[in-house]
CSV table of C-alpha atoms in Angstrom, one decimal:
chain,number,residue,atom,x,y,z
D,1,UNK,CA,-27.4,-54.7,26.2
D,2,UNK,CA,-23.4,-55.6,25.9
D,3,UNK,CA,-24.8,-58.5,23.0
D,4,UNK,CA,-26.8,-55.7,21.2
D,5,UNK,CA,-24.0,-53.4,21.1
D,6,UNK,CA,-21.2,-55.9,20.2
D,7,UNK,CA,-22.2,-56.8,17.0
D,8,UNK,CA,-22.0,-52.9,15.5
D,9,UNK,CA,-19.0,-52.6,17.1
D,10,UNK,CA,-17.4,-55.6,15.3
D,11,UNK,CA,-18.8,-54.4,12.2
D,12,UNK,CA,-17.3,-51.1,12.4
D,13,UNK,CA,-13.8,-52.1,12.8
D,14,UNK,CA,-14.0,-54.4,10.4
D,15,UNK,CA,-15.2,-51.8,8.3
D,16,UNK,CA,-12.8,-49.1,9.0
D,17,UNK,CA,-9.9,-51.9,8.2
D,18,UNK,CA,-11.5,-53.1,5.3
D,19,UNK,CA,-11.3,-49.0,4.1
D,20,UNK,CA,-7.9,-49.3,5.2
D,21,UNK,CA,-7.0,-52.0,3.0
D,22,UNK,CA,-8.5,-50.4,0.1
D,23,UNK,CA,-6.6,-47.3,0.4
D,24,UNK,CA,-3.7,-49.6,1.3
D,25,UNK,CA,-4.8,-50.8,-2.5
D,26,UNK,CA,-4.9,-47.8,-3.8
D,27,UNK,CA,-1.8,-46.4,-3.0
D,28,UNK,CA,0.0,-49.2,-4.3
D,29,UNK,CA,-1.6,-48.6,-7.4
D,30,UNK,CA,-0.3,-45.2,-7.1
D,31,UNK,CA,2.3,-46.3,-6.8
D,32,UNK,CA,2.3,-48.1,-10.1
D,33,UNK,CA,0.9,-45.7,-12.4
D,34,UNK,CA,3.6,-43.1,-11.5
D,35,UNK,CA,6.2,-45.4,-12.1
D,36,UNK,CA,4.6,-45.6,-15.7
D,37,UNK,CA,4.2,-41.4,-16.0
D,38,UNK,CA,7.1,-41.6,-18.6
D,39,UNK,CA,6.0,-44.2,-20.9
D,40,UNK,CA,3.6,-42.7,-23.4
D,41,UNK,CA,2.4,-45.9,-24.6
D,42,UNK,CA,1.5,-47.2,-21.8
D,43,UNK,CA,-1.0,-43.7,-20.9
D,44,UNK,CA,-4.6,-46.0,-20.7
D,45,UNK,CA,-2.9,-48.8,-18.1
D,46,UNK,CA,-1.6,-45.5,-16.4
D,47,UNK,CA,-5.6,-44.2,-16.4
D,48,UNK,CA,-6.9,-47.5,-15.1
D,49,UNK,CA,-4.6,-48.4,-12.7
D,50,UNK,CA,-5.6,-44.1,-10.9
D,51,UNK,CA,-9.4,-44.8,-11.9
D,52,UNK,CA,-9.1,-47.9,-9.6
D,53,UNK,CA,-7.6,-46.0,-7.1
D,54,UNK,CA,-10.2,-43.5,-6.9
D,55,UNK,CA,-12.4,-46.3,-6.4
D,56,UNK,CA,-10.9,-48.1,-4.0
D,57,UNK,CA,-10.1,-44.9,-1.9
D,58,UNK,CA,-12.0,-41.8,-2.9
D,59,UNK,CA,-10.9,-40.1,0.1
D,60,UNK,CA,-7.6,-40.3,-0.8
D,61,UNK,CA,-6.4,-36.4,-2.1
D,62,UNK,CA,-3.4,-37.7,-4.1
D,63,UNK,CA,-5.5,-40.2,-6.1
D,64,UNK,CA,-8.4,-37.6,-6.8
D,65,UNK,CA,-6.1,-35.3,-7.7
D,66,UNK,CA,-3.6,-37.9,-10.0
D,67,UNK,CA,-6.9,-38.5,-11.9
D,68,UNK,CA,-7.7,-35.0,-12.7
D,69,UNK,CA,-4.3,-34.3,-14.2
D,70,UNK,CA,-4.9,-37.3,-16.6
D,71,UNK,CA,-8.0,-36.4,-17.4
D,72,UNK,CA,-6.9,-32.4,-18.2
D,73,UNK,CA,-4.3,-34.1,-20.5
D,74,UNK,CA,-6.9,-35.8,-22.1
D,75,UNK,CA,-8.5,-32.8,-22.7
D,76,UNK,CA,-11.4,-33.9,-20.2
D,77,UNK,CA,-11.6,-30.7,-18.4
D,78,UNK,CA,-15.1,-30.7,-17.0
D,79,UNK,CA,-14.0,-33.7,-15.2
D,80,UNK,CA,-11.0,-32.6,-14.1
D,81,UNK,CA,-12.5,-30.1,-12.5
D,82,UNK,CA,-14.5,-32.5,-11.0
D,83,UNK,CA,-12.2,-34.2,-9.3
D,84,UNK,CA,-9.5,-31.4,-8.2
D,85,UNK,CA,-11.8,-29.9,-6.6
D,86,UNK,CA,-12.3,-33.7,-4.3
D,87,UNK,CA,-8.9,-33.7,-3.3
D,88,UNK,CA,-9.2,-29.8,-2.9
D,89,UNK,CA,-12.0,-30.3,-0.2
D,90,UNK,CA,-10.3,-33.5,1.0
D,91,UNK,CA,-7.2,-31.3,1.5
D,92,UNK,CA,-7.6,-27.8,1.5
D,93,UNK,CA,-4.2,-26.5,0.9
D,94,UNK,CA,-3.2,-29.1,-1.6
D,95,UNK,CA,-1.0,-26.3,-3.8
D,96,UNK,CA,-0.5,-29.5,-6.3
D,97,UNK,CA,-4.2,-29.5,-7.0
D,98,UNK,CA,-4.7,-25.8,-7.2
D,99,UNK,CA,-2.2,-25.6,-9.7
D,100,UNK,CA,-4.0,-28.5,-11.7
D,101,UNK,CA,-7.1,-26.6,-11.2
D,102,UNK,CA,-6.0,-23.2,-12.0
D,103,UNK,CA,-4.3,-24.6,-15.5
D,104,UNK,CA,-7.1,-26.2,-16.4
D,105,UNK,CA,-9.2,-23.0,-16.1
D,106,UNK,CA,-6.9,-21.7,-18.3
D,107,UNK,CA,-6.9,-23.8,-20.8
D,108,UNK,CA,-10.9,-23.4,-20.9
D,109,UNK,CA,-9.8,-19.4,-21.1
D,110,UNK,CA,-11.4,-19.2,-17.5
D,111,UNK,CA,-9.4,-16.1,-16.2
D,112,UNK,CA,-11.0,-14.7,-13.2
D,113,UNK,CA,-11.4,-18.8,-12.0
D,114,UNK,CA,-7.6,-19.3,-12.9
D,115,UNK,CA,-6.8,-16.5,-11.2
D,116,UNK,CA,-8.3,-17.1,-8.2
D,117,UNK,CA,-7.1,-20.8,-8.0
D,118,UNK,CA,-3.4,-20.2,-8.5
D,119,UNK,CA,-4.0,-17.6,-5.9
D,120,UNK,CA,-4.4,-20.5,-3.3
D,121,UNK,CA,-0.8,-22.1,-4.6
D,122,UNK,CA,1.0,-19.0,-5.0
D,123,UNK,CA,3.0,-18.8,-1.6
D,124,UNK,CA,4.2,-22.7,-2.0
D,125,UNK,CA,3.9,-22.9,-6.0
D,126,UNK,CA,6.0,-20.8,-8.3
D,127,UNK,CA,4.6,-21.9,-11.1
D,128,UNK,CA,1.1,-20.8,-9.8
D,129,UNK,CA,3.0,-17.4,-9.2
D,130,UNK,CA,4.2,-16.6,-12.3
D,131,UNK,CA,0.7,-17.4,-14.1
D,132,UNK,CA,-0.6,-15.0,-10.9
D,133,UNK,CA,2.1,-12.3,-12.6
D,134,UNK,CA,0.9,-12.7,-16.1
D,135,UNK,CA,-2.9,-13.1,-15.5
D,136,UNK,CA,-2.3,-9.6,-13.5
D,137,UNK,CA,-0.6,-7.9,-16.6
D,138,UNK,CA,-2.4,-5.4,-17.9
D,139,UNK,CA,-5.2,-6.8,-16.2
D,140,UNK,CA,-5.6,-9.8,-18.6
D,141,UNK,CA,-7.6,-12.2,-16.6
D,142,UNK,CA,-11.0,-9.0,-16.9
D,143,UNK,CA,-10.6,-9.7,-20.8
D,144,UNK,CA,-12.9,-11.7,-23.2
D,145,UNK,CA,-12.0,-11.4,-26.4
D,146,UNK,CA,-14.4,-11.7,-29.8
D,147,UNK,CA,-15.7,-14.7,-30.3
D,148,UNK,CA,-15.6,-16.4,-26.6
D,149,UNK,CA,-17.9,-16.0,-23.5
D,150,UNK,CA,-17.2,-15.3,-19.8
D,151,UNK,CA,-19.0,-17.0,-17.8
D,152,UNK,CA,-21.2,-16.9,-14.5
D,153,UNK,CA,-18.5,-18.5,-12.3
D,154,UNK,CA,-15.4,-16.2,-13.6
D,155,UNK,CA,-17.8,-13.0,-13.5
D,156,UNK,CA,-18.6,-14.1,-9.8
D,157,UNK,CA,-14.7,-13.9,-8.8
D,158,UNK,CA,-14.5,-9.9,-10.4
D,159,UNK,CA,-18.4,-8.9,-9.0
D,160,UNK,CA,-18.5,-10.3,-5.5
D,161,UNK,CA,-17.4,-8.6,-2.9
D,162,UNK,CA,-16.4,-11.2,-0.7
D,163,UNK,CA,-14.5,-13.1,-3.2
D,164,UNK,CA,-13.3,-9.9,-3.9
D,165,UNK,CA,-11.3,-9.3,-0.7
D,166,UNK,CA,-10.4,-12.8,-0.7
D,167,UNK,CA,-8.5,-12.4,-3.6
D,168,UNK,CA,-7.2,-9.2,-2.4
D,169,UNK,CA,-5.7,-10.7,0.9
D,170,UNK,CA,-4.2,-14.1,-1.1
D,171,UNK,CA,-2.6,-11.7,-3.3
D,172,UNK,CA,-0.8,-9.7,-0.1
D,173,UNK,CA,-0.1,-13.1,1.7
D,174,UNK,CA,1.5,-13.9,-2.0
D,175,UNK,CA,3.6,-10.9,-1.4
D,176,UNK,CA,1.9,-9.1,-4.6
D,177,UNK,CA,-0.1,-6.7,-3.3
D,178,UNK,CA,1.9,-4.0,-4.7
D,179,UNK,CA,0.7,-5.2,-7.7
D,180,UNK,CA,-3.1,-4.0,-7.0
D,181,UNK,CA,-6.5,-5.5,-6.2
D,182,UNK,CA,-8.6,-6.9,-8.2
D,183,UNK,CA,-10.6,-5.4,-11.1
D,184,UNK,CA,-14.2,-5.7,-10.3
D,185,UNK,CA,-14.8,-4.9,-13.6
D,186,UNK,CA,-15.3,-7.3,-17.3
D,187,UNK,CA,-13.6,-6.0,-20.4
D,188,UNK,CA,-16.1,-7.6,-23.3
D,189,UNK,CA,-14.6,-7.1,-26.3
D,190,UNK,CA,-16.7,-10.2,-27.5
D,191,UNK,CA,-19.3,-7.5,-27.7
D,192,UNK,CA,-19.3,-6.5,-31.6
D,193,UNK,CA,-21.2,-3.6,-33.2
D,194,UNK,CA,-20.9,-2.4,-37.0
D,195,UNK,CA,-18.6,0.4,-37.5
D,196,UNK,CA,-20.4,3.8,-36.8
D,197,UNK,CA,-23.7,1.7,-35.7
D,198,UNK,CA,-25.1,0.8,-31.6
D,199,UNK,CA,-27.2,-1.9,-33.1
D,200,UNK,CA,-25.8,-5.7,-31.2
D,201,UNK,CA,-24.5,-7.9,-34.0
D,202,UNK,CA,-26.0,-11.0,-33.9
D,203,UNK,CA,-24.1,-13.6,-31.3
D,204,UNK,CA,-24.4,-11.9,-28.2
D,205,UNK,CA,-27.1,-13.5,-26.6
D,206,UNK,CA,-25.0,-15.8,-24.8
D,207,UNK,CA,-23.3,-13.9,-23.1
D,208,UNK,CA,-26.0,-11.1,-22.2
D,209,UNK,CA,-28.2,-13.9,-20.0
D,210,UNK,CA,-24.2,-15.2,-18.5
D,211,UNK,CA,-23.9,-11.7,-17.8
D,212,UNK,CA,-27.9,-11.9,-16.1
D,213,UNK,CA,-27.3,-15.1,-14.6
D,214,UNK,CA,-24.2,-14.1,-12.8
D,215,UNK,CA,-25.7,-10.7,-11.4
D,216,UNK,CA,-28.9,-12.8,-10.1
D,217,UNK,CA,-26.6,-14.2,-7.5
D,218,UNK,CA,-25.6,-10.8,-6.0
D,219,UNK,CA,-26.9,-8.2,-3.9
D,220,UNK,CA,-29.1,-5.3,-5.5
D,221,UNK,CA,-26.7,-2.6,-7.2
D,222,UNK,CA,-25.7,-0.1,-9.4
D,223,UNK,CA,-24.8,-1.5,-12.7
D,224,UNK,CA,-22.1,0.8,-14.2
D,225,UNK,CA,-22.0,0.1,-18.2
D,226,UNK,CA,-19.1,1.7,-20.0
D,227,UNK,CA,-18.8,3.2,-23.4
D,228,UNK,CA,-18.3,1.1,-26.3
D,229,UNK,CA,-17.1,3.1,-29.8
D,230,UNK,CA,-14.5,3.0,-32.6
D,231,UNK,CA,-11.3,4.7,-31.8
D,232,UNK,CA,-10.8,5.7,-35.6
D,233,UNK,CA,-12.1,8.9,-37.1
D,234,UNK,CA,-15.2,10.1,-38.9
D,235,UNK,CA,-14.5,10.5,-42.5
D,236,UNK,CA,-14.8,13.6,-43.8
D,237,UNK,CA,-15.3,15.4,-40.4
D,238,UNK,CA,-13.1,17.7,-38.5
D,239,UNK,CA,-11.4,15.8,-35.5
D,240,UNK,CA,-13.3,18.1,-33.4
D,241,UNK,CA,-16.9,16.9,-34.4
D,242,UNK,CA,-14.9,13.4,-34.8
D,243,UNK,CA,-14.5,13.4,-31.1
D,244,UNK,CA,-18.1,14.2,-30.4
D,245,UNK,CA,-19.3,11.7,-32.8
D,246,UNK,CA,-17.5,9.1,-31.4
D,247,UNK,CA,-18.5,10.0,-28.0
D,248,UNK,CA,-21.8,9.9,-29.4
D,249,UNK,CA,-21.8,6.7,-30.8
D,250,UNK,CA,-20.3,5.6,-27.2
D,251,UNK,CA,-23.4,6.9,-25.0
D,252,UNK,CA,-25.4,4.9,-27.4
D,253,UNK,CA,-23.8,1.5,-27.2
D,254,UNK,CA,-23.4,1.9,-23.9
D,255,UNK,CA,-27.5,2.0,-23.3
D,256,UNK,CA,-27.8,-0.6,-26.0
D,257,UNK,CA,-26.2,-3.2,-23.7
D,258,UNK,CA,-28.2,-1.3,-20.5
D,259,UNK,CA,-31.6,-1.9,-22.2
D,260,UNK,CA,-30.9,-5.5,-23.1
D,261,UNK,CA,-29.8,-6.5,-19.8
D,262,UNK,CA,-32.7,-4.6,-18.3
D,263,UNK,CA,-35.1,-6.8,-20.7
D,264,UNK,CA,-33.1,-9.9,-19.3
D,265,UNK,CA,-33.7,-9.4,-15.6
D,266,UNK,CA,-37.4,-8.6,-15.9
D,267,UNK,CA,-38.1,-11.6,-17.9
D,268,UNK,CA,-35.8,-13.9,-15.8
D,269,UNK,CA,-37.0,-12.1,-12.4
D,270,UNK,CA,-38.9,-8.9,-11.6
D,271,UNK,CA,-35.8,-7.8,-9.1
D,272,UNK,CA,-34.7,-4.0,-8.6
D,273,UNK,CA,-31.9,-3.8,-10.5
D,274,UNK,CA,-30.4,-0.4,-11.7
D,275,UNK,CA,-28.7,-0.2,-14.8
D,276,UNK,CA,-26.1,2.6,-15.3
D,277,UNK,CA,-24.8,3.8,-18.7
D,278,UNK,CA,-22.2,5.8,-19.1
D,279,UNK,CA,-18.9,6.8,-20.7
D,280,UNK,CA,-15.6,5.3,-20.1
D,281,UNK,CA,-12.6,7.4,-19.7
């Protein structure tokens, strides 16, 4: 029996120092490629030499994390991503790789996700703070603007409850609660219509099965829909009737989106799902 169990033994340790060599390795190319962070020629040596880190040791935090910052200033953000996120799980409260994730998130006009990751660096990071502070303005981080798409993940963060509260008790350990919860609620203002019409212009199909995929993930609910109008006047009415109009035109936007969401979920999954229309204030 001793014989038997010897030989895994020996291979084991030889093993777990042959990983320790490697990350040994790996830190001393570390090592190597910071000393090279200032020499923009030099920026593909500086890649190889973190790649082969990774490599070498993948469960090393600082070398998953040193790759994803190269790759966001490549541009590269889906991998970045990728790899903050490694040296995230290897080390939770990494606030170095928060911040790298939250940025990047930002750059890919992410809010809600950006948000919620510089949330997890705020009490160690300023920088993560102040982009906490101007994400919160005026509720910024609810907004998509004409032309771009909020996406499953970021509409997650505003609609789930749990993530919801999270968020709400990072923001008081951040010492910001006094500047309110979050929003559970998506400003789309990527959501066009032709003045004094509540037909969809063309475009928004994107973001309606986004908007579908994203609510397929939580419990059943009340879907509230808010009024969508022009703010300027009627020509040639009194403001009066101009105010009713627009109010009008509001209610009917309002169940335009309702009715195409409803199509949505009953051809993606028959699923009670109550759609709400109604006017915002």
């Amino acid at each position: 029996m001793k014989n038997k169990l010897l030989l895994p033994l020996i291979l084991s340790l030889s093993q777990t120092l042959a990983a320790a060599e490697d990350c040994d390795y790996a830190a001393d190319l570390l090592y190597e490629a910071y000393s090279l962070r200032h020499q923009s020629h030099a920026f593909e040596r500086q890649k190889a030499l973190v790649e082969s880190a990774v490599e070498n040791c993948p469960e090393m935090p600082e070398a998953q994390n040193y790759y994803g910052s190269l790759l966001e200033k490549q541009g590269n953000y889906t991998q970045a991503i990728v790899h903050y996120k490694k040296a995230i799980a290897l080390r939770p409260d990494f606030s170095e790789a928060w911040y790298g994730l939250g940025e990047t998130y930002h750059k890919q006009g992410r809010f809600p996700l950006s948000l919620e990751a510089h949330l997890h660096a705020c009490q160690t990071d300023s920088d993560s703070k102040k982009r906490v502070k101007a994400l919160l303005e005026d509720n910024r981080y609810t907004v998509t603007e004409k032309g771009k798409i909020i996406d499953r993940e970021s509409l997650l963060v505003l609609y789930d409850k749990q993530r919801q509260k999270a968020i709400d008790q990072m923001l008081s350990d951040c010492d910001m609660g006094r500047l309110g919860r979050v929003n559970p609620a998506a400003v789309f203002r990527n959501f066009q219509f032709a003045p004094r019409k509540a037909d969809l212009e063309p475009g928004s199909e994107r973001q309606l099965e986004e908007i579908v995929a994203a609510l397929m993930n939580l419990p059943n609910r009340v879907i509230k829909i808010h009024g969508h109008t022009d703010t300027q006047p009627f020509k040639d009415a009194p403001l009066a009737d101009s105010d009713r109009l627009n109010l009008e035109l509001s209610e009917q936007r309002a169940d335009t989106i309702a009715r195409a969401l409803k199509i949505r979920f009953i051809l993606t999954m028959p699923k009670c799902v109550v759609l709400k229309a109604e006017i915002c204030c």
